[in-house]
mmCIF file of C-alpha atoms and ligand atoms in Angstrom:
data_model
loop_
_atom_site.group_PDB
_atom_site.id
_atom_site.type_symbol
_atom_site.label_atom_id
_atom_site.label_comp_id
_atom_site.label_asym_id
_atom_site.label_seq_id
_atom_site.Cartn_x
_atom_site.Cartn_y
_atom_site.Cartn_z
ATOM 1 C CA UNK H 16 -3.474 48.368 40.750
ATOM 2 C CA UNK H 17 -4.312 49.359 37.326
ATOM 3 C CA UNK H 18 -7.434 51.533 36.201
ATOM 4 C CA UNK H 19 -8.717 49.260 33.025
ATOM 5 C CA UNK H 20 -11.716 50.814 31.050
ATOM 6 C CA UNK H 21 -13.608 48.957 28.499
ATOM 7 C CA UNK H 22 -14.684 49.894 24.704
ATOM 8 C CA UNK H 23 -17.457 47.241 23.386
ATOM 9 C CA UNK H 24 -20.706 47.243 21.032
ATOM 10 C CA UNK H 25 -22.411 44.428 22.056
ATOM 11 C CA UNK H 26 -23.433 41.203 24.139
ATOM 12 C CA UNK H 27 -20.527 41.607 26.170
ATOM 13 C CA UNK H 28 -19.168 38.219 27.387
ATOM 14 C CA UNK H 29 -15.291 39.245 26.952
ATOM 15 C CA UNK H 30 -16.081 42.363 29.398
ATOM 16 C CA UNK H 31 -17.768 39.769 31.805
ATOM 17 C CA UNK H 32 -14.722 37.500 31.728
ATOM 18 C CA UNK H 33 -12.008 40.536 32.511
ATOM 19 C CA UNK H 34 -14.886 41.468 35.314
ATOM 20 C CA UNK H 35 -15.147 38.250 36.599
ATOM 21 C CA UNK H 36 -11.291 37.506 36.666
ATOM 22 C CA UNK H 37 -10.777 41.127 38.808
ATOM 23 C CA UNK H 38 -13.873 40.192 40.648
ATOM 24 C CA UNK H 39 -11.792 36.873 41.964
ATOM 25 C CA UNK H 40 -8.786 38.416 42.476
ATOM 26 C CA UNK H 41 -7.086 37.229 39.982
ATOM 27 C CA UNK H 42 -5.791 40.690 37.932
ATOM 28 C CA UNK H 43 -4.203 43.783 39.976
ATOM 29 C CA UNK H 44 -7.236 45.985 38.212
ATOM 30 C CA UNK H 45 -10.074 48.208 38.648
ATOM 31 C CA UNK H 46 -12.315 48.753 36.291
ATOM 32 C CA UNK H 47 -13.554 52.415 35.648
ATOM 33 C CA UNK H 48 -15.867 52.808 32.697
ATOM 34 C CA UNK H 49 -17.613 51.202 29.904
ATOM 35 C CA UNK H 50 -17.594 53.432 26.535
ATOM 36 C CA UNK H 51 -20.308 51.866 24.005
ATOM 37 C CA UNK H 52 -21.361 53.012 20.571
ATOM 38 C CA UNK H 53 -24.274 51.352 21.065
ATOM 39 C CA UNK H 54 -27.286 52.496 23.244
ATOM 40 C CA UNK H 55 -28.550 48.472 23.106
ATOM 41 C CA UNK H 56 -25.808 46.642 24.025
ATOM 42 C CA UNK H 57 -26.122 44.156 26.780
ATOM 43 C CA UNK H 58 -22.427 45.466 27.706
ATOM 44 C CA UNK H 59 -24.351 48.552 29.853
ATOM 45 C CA UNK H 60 -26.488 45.976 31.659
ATOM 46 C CA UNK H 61 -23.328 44.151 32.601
ATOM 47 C CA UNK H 62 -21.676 47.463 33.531
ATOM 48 C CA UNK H 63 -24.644 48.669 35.634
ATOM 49 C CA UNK H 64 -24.679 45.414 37.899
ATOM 50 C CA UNK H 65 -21.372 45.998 38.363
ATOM 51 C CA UNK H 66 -20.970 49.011 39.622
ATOM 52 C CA UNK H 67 -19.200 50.522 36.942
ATOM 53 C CA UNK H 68 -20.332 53.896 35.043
ATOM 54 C CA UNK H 69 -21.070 53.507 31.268
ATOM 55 C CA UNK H 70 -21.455 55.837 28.798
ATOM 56 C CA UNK H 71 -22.758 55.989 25.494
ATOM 57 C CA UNK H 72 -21.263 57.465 22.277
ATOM 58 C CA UNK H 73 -24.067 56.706 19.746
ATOM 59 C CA UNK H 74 -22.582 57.139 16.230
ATOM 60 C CA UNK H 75 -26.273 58.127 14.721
ATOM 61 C CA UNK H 76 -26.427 61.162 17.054
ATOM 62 C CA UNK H 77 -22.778 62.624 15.361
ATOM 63 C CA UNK H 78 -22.596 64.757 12.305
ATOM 64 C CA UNK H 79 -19.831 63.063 10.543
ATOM 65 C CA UNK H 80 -17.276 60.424 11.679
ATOM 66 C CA UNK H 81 -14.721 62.988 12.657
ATOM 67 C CA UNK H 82 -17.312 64.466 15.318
ATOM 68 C CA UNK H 83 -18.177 60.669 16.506
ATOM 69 C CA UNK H 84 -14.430 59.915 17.061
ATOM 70 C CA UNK H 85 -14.055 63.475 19.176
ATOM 71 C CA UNK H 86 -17.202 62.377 21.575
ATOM 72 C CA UNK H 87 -15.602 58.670 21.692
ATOM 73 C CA UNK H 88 -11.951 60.185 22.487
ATOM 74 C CA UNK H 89 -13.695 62.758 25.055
ATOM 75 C CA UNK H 90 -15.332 59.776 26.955
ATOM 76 C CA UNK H 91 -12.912 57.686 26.773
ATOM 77 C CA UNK H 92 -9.961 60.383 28.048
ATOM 78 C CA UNK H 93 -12.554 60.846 30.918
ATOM 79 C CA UNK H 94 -11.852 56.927 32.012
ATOM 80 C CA UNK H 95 -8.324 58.223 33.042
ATOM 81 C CA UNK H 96 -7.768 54.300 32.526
ATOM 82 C CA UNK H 97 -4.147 52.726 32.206
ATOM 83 C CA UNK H 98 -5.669 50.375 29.820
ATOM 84 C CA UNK H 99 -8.139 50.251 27.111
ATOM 85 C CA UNK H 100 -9.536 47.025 26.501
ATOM 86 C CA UNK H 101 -11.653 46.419 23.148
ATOM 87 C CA UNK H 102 -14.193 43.838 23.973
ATOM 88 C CA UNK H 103 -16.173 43.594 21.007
ATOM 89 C CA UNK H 104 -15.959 47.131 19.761
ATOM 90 C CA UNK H 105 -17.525 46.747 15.916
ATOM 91 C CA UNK H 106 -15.989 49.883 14.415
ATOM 92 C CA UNK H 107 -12.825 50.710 13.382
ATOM 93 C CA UNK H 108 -10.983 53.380 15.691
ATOM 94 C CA UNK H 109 -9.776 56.706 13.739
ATOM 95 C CA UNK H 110 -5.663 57.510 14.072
ATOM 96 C CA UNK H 111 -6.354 60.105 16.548
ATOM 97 C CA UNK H 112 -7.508 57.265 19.293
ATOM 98 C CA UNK H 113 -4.986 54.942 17.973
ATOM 99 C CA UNK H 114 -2.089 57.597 18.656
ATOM 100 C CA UNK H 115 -3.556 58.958 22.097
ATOM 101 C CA UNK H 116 -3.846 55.300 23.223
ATOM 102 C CA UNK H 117 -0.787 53.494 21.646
ATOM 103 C CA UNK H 118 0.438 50.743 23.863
ATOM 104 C CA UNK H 119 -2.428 51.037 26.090
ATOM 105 C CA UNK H 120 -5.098 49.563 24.244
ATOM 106 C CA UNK H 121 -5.540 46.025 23.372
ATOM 107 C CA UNK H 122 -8.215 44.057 21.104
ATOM 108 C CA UNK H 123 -9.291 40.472 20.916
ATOM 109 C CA UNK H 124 -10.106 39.082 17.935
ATOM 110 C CA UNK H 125 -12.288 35.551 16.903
ATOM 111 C CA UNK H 126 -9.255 34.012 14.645
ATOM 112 C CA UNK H 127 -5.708 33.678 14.701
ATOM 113 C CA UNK H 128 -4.364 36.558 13.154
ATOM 114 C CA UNK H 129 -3.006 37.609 10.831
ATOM 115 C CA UNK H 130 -5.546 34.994 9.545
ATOM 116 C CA UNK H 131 -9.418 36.106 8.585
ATOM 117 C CA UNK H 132 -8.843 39.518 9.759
ATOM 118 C CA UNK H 133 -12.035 42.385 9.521
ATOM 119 C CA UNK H 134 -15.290 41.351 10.366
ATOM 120 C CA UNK H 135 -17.390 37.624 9.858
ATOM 121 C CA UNK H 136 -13.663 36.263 11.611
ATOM 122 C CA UNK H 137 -15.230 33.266 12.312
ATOM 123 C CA UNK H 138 -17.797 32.849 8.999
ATOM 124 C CA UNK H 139 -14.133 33.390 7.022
ATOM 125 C CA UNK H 140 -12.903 30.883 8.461
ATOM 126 C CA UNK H 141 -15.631 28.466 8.334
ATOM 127 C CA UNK H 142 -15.545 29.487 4.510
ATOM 128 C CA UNK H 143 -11.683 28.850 4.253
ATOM 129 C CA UNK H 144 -11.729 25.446 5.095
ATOM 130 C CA UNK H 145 -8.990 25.734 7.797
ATOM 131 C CA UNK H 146 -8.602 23.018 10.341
ATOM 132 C CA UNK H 147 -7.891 24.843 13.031
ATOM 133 C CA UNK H 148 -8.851 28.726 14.118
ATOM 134 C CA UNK H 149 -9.011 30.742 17.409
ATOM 135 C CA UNK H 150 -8.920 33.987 18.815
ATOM 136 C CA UNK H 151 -6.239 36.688 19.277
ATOM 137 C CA UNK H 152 -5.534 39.348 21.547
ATOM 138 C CA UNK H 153 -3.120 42.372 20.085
ATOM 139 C CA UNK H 154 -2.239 45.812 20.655
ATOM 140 C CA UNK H 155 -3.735 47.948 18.723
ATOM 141 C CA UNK H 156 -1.947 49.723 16.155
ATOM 142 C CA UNK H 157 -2.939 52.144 12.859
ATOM 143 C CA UNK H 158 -4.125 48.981 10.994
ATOM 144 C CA UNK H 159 -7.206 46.793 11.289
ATOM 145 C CA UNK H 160 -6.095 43.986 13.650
ATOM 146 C CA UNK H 161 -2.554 44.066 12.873
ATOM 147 C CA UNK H 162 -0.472 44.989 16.126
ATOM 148 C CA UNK H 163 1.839 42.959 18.219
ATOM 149 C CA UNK H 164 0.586 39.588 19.391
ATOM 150 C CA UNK H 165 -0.158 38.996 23.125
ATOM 151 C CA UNK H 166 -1.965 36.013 23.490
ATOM 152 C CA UNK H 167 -3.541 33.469 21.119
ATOM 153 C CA UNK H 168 -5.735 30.538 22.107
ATOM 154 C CA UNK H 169 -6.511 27.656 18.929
ATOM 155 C CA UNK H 170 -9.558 25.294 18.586
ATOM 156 C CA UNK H 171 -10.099 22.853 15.796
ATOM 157 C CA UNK H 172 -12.528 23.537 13.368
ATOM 158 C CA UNK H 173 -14.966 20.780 12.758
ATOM 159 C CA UNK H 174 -16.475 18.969 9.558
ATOM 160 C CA UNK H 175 -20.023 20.052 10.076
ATOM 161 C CA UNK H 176 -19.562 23.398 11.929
ATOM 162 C CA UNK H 177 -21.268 26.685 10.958
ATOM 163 C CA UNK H 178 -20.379 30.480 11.880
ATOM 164 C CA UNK H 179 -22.529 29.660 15.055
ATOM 165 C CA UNK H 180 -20.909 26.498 16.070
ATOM 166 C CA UNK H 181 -17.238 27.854 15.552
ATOM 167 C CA UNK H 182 -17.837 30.923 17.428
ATOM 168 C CA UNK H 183 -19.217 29.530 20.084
ATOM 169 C CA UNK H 184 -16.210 26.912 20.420
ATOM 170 C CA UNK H 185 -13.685 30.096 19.637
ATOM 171 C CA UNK H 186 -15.832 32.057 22.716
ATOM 172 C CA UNK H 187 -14.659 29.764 25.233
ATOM 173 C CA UNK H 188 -11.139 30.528 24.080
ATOM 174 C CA UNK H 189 -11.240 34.346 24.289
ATOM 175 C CA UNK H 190 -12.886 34.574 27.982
ATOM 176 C CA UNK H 191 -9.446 32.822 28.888
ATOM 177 C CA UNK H 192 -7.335 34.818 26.389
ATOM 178 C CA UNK H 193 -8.341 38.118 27.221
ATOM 179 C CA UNK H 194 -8.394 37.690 31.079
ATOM 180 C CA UNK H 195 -4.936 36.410 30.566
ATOM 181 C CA UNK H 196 -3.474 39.092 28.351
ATOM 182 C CA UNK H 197 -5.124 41.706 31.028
ATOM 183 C CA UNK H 198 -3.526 40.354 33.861
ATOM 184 C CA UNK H 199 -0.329 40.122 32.050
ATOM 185 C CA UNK H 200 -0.633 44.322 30.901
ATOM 186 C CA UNK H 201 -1.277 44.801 34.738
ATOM 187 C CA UNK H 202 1.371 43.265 36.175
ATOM 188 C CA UNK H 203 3.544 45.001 33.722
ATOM 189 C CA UNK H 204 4.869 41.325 32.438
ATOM 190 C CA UNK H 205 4.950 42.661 28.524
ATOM 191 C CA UNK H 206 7.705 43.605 26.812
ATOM 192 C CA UNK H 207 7.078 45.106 23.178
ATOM 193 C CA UNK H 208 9.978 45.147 20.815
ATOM 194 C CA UNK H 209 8.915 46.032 17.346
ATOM 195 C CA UNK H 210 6.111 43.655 16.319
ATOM 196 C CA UNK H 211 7.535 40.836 19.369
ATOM 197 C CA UNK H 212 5.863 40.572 22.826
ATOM 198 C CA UNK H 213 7.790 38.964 25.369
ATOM 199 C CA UNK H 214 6.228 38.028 28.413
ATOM 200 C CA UNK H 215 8.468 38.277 31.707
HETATM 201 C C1 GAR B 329 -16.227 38.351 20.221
HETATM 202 O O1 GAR B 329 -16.253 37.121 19.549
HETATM 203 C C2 GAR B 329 -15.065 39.189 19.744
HETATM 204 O O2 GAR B 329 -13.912 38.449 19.505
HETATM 205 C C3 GAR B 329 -15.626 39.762 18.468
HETATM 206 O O3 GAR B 329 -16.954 40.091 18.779
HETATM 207 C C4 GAR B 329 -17.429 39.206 19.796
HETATM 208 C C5 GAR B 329 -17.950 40.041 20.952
HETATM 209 O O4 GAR B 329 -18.573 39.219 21.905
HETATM 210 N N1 GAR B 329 -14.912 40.917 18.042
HETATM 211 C C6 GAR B 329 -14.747 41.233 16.762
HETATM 212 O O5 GAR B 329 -15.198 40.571 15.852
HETATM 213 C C7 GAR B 329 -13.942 42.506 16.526
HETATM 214 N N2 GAR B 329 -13.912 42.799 15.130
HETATM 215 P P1 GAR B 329 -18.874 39.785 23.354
HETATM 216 O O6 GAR B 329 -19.615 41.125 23.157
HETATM 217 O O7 GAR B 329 -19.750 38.770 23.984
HETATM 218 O O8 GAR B 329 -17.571 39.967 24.075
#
């Protein structure tokens, strides 16, 4: 059983999913801690009925970005988690995180990288004009959503849809994408050569 802690800013729907999929048996996990930058987010809420300690890291309440990333790496160190799972976590992590955490920490993403990369995933895309989009769940490396694939999940992209209408299709997508690609880290099913994941 792995410990699998949780790093998200917002709504939290992606946490709820990995939750839900433990909850049913379905991933060899515990979850010990949400980590949140953001003393609002309906992630804590989600936490608290579950159980599960969260703790806020409020970037406002830091003298510089440096001292931010030191409180974020001290709380999330204190997880003593296997896995880091970025669920909606709206800021981009400093190297020292990255480094501690390499191999260890995965993100999901609202596109199919290395398309529409960076925030507004979804708005990009709606923008492009691509036919088809999804969502993406990678390791995280130095860069901003660049590491090894694990999972990917497509929709179509339809004439009339917005930003809403997209994500909301592309949603659907992740809360079976990142369940997935959790249950695969956990039963140690992921093999990482260079940029290539293999699953066993
Ligand atoms: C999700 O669509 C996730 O892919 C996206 O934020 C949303 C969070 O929803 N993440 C990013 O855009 C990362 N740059 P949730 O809080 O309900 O899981």
């Amino acid at each position: 059983t792995k410990r699998i802690a949780f790093l998200a800013s917002g709504r939290g729907s992606n946490f709820q999913a990995v939750l839900d999929a433990i909850a049913a048996g379905e991933i060899p996990a515990v979850c010990v801690g949400l980590v949140t930058d953001n003393p609002r987010a309906h992630a804590i809420e989600r936490a608290k009925d579950a159980g599960i300690p969260a703790t806020v890291v409020e970037y406002a309440r830091f003298p510089s970005k440096a001292a931010y990333e030191e409180g974020l790496l001290a709380a999330m160190r204190n997880c003593r988690a296997d896995l880091f799972v970025l669920a909606g976590y709206m800021r981009i992590l400093g190297a020292a995180i990255v480094h501690e955490f390499s191999g260890r920490m995965i993100n999901i993403h609202p596109a199919l990288l290395p398309a529409f990369a960076g925030l507004h995933a979804q708005r990009q895309a709606v923008e492009y004009g691509v036919k088809v989009s999804g969502c993406t769940v990678h390791l995280v490396d130095e860069g901003t959503d660049t590491g090894p694939i694990v999972v990917q999940r497509c929709v179509p992209v339809l004439p009339d849809d917005d930003e809403t209408a997209l994500a909301d299709r592309i949603l659907v997508e992740e809360h079976k994408a990142l369940p997935l690609a959790v249950k695969l880290f956990c039963e140690d099913r992921l093999e990482v050569t260079g940029r290539r994941v293999r699953v066993r």
